[in-house]
Amino acid sequence: MSKRDDYIEKMKLQLDEVNTKMNKLEAKANLAKADAREKYAEEMGKLRQQSQLAVSKLEELKAAGEDSWDAMVAEMEKIRDAFVHSFKYFKSQL
């Protein structure tokens, strides 16, 4: 496996892990009181959008040529970091 393939696989595993945790957290949020549940559902929707953006960016990264690889890696890491940060913040609010 090349360094590039290793990186893509590592990033995919990280995103999958956060998505799995997010699904568990969503189940917990659904048990909250009705007013809190609405807020949690709204925030979960935002997290899902970030997740979709990260997965989409990962697909772009897979297709990136050597000339744009470094820029794509930097952008991917920013998107992943923002997604992870948002998830951790949401989790801390429950």
XYZ file of N, CA, C and O in Angstrom:
376
model
N 0.840 -1.180 0.000
C 0.000 0.000 0.000
C 0.886 1.244 0.000
O 1.854 1.322 0.741
N 0.529 2.218 -0.784
C 1.313 3.446 -0.853
C 0.992 4.353 0.332
O 0.002 4.158 1.043
N 1.820 5.340 0.518
C 1.604 6.320 1.575
C 0.255 7.013 1.381
O -0.470 7.260 2.333
N -0.070 7.287 0.134
C -1.343 7.921 -0.210
C -2.513 7.019 0.191
O -3.478 7.470 0.815
N -2.447 5.742 -0.166
C -3.506 4.793 0.191
C -3.634 4.652 1.703
O -4.747 4.557 2.232
N -2.495 4.624 2.393
C -2.514 4.552 3.855
C -3.235 5.748 4.443
O -4.032 5.615 5.369
N -2.937 6.930 3.913
C -3.560 8.149 4.422
C -5.067 8.115 4.190
O -5.848 8.426 5.096
N -5.482 7.745 2.998
C -6.909 7.693 2.676
C -7.617 6.695 3.590
O -8.697 6.978 4.119
N -7.029 5.540 3.801
C -7.625 4.527 4.676
C -7.709 5.036 6.114
O -8.723 4.851 6.787
N -6.659 5.686 6.588
C -6.649 6.243 7.948
C -7.757 7.281 8.103
O -8.489 7.278 9.099
N -7.893 8.155 7.121
C -8.920 9.191 7.187
C -10.310 8.573 7.162
O -11.197 8.978 7.909
N -10.512 7.566 6.319
C -11.806 6.892 6.248
C -12.149 6.250 7.593
O -13.278 6.358 8.072
N -11.185 5.593 8.213
C -11.421 4.966 9.515
C -11.786 5.999 10.576
O -12.672 5.774 11.401
N -11.120 7.152 10.553
C -11.417 8.209 11.517
C -12.841 8.732 11.324
O -13.576 8.916 12.298
N -13.225 8.956 10.086
C -14.582 9.440 9.814
C -15.620 8.390 10.190
O -16.654 8.713 10.783
N -15.357 7.138 9.875
C -16.274 6.057 10.241
C -16.442 5.965 11.751
O -17.548 5.750 12.252
N -15.342 6.136 12.478
C -15.398 6.065 13.938
C -16.268 7.176 14.508
O -17.110 6.939 15.378
N -16.098 8.393 14.021
C -16.910 9.510 14.521
C -18.369 9.300 14.134
O -19.265 9.559 14.938
N -18.627 8.811 12.940
C -20.010 8.558 12.525
C -20.665 7.491 13.399
O -21.843 7.604 13.746
N -19.926 6.464 13.760
C -20.459 5.426 14.647
C -20.797 6.015 16.012
O -21.875 5.757 16.568
N -19.884 6.815 16.548
C -20.135 7.470 17.841
C -21.336 8.411 17.738
O -22.123 8.519 18.666
N -21.451 9.081 16.599
C -22.552 10.009 16.400
C -23.891 9.267 16.397
O -24.864 9.733 16.975
N -23.940 8.097 15.788
C -25.172 7.302 15.777
C -25.576 6.897 17.194
O -26.750 6.928 17.543
N -24.600 6.513 18.006
C -24.883 6.143 19.396
C -25.380 7.355 20.173
O -26.307 7.260 20.975
N -24.759 8.486 19.931
C -25.141 9.709 20.615
C -26.540 10.153 20.196
O -27.312 10.642 21.017
N -26.870 9.944 18.943
C -28.198 10.306 18.454
C -29.260 9.485 19.179
O -30.309 10.009 19.544
N -28.994 8.216 19.412
C -29.937 7.369 20.137
C -30.132 7.899 21.555
O -31.259 7.952 22.059
N -29.048 8.336 22.174
C -29.125 8.907 23.518
C -29.907 10.215 23.498
O -30.734 10.467 24.373
N -29.679 11.038 22.505
C -30.370 12.326 22.390
C -31.870 12.125 22.201
O -32.673 12.938 22.676
N -32.251 11.047 21.534
C -33.672 10.774 21.309
C -34.414 10.454 22.599
O -35.638 10.523 22.639
N -33.681 10.116 23.651
C -34.301 9.818 24.941
C -34.480 11.063 25.801
O -35.087 11.001 26.866
N -33.987 12.190 25.334
C -34.073 13.443 26.087
C -35.512 13.959 26.099
O -36.370 13.500 25.355
N -35.747 14.955 26.953
C -37.065 15.580 27.005
C -37.385 16.215 25.656
O -36.485 16.554 24.892
N -38.655 16.398 25.386
C -39.117 16.856 24.076
C -38.453 18.159 23.629
O -38.009 18.269 22.487
N -38.350 19.156 24.497
C -37.772 20.437 24.088
C -36.280 20.289 23.778
O -35.772 20.866 22.820
N -35.596 19.503 24.576
C -34.167 19.265 24.339
C -33.977 18.411 23.089
O -33.031 18.612 22.334
N -34.897 17.493 22.876
C -34.804 16.608 21.721
C -34.817 17.392 20.407
O -34.079 17.078 19.481
N -35.636 18.443 20.337
C -35.689 19.276 19.131
C -34.345 19.948 18.872
O -33.860 19.974 17.744
N -33.758 20.485 19.934
C -32.449 21.140 19.798
C -31.400 20.111 19.369
O -30.584 20.377 18.498
N -31.421 18.958 19.987
C -30.462 17.907 19.643
C -30.641 17.452 18.189
O -29.661 17.211 17.491
N -31.891 17.357 17.757
C -32.156 16.939 16.375
C -31.595 17.972 15.398
O -31.014 17.611 14.369
N -31.756 19.235 15.731
C -31.218 20.301 14.880
C -29.693 20.218 14.815
O -29.089 20.288 13.741
N -29.067 20.054 15.967
C -27.607 19.952 16.013
C -27.117 18.683 15.307
O -26.091 18.703 14.635
N -27.858 17.601 15.463
C -27.485 16.354 14.803
C -27.557 16.533 13.288
O -26.721 16.006 12.556
N -28.528 17.293 12.820
C -28.633 17.581 11.396
C -27.397 18.312 10.889
O -26.876 18.008 9.813
N -26.907 19.257 11.683
C -25.692 19.989 11.317
C -24.486 19.046 11.286
O -23.638 19.134 10.392
N -24.422 18.152 12.256
C -23.325 17.180 12.276
C -23.386 16.252 11.065
O -22.357 15.938 10.476
N -24.577 15.845 10.695
C -24.728 14.981 9.518
C -24.243 15.705 8.253
O -23.612 15.097 7.395
N -24.532 17.005 8.159
C -24.051 17.776 7.007
C -22.529 17.818 6.987
O -21.911 17.670 5.929
N -21.921 18.028 8.147
C -20.457 18.039 8.221
C -19.895 16.672 7.844
O -18.868 16.584 7.181
N -20.568 15.624 8.283
C -20.129 14.274 7.949
C -20.186 14.058 6.443
O -19.240 13.521 5.855
N -21.269 14.480 5.827
C -21.402 14.324 4.380
C -20.333 15.125 3.644
O -19.773 14.662 2.657
N -20.038 16.326 4.139
C -18.987 17.140 3.540
C -17.640 16.428 3.640
O -16.874 16.384 2.675
N -17.356 15.849 4.802
C -16.086 15.149 5.003
C -15.979 13.928 4.084
O -14.929 13.695 3.478
N -17.053 13.176 3.960
C -17.041 11.998 3.082
C -16.865 12.431 1.630
O -16.102 11.819 0.875
N -17.538 13.495 1.251
C -17.409 14.021 -0.108
C -15.977 14.474 -0.383
O -15.413 14.202 -1.441
N -15.386 15.159 0.589
C -14.009 15.632 0.431
C -13.050 14.445 0.351
O -12.072 14.484 -0.394
N -13.330 13.388 1.093
C -12.494 12.190 1.033
C -12.551 11.582 -0.373
O -11.523 11.148 -0.899
N -13.716 11.589 -0.980
C -13.844 11.079 -2.349
C -13.031 11.947 -3.316
O -12.382 11.432 -4.218
N -13.067 13.268 -3.116
C -12.256 14.164 -3.945
C -10.768 13.874 -3.745
O -9.989 13.892 -4.697
N -10.411 13.611 -2.505
C -9.016 13.321 -2.172
C -8.544 12.060 -2.897
O -7.430 12.015 -3.419
N -9.405 11.056 -2.936
C -9.054 9.807 -3.618
C -8.756 10.053 -5.092
O -7.890 9.399 -5.669
N -9.481 10.988 -5.685
C -9.341 11.255 -7.118
C -8.298 12.334 -7.427
O -7.989 12.567 -8.591
N -7.744 12.954 -6.387
C -6.812 14.069 -6.594
C -5.529 13.608 -7.272
O -5.010 12.536 -6.985
N -5.040 14.431 -8.148
C -3.764 14.165 -8.793
C -2.621 14.580 -7.881
O -2.814 15.247 -6.863
N -1.429 14.185 -8.254
C -0.247 14.508 -7.450
C -0.063 16.010 -7.274
O 0.390 16.464 -6.237
N -0.434 16.782 -8.294
C -0.238 18.228 -8.239
C -1.129 18.910 -7.201
O -0.777 19.955 -6.666
N -2.275 18.315 -6.891
C -3.174 18.936 -5.910
C -3.261 18.150 -4.602
O -4.003 18.528 -3.701
N -2.504 17.077 -4.483
C -2.600 16.186 -3.320
C -2.355 16.927 -1.995
O -3.160 16.836 -1.080
N -1.260 17.665 -1.880
C -0.934 18.330 -0.616
C -2.012 19.317 -0.194
O -2.384 19.387 0.981
N -2.518 20.086 -1.146
C -3.578 21.048 -0.837
C -4.847 20.319 -0.396
O -5.531 20.757 0.540
N -5.144 19.210 -1.052
C -6.338 18.436 -0.697
C -6.205 17.814 0.691
O -7.174 17.760 1.447
N -5.010 17.345 1.030
C -4.783 16.772 2.362
C -5.019 17.844 3.420
O -5.705 17.599 4.419
N -4.488 19.022 3.215
C -4.664 20.111 4.179
C -6.142 20.459 4.342
O -6.633 20.636 5.468
N -6.849 20.529 3.236
C -8.281 20.841 3.283
C -9.058 19.722 3.965
O -9.950 19.965 4.780
N -8.708 18.473 3.664
C -9.367 17.321 4.279
C -9.189 17.345 5.790
O -10.120 17.096 6.542
N -7.990 17.654 6.235
C -7.719 17.674 7.669
C -8.485 18.795 8.368
O -8.968 18.614 9.486
N -8.637 19.932 7.718
C -9.429 21.025 8.299
C -10.885 20.606 8.451
O -11.507 20.857 9.483
N -11.420 19.964 7.419
C -12.813 19.528 7.460
C -13.001 18.454 8.522
O -13.951 18.484 9.304
N -12.070 17.505 8.573
C -12.153 16.454 9.598
C -12.068 17.051 10.997
O -12.847 16.713 11.874
N -11.128 17.962 11.210
C -10.965 18.579 12.524
C -12.217 19.345 12.946
O -12.635 19.275 14.104
N -12.828 20.064 12.016
C -14.050 20.810 12.319
C -15.184 19.851 12.681
O -15.940 20.092 13.637
N -15.288 18.757 11.947
C -16.320 17.755 12.211
C -16.115 17.131 13.591
O -17.055 17.037 14.390
N -14.898 16.731 13.885
C -14.596 16.115 15.186
C -14.846 17.109 16.317
O -15.438 16.762 17.344
N -14.432 18.347 16.140
C -14.649 19.379 17.159
C -16.148 19.581 17.401
O -16.593 19.644 18.556
N -16.923 19.696 16.333
C -18.369 19.885 16.469
C -19.007 18.702 17.176
O -19.878 18.869 18.030
N -18.557 17.497 16.838
C -19.093 16.305 17.485
C -18.796 16.327 18.982
O -19.671 16.088 19.804
N -17.547 16.630 19.325
C -17.170 16.649 20.747
C -17.951 17.710 21.511
O -18.375 17.481 22.643
N -18.172 18.850 20.883
C -18.947 19.907 21.536
C -20.390 19.431 21.752
O -20.931 19.587 22.842
N -20.986 18.856 20.729
C -22.354 18.350 20.845
C -22.440 17.315 21.965
O -23.339 17.343 22.790
N -21.473 16.412 21.974
C -21.457 15.361 22.999
C -21.371 15.959 24.398
O -22.012 15.482 25.321
N -20.609 17.028 24.537
C -20.461 17.647 25.856
C -21.747 18.333 26.327
O -21.915 18.593 27.513
N -22.646 18.621 25.392
C -23.900 19.299 25.727
C -24.987 18.350 26.201
O -26.007 18.777 26.728
N -24.782 17.059 26.024
C -25.799 16.084 26.451
C -25.709 15.782 27.926
O -24.717 15.798 28.537
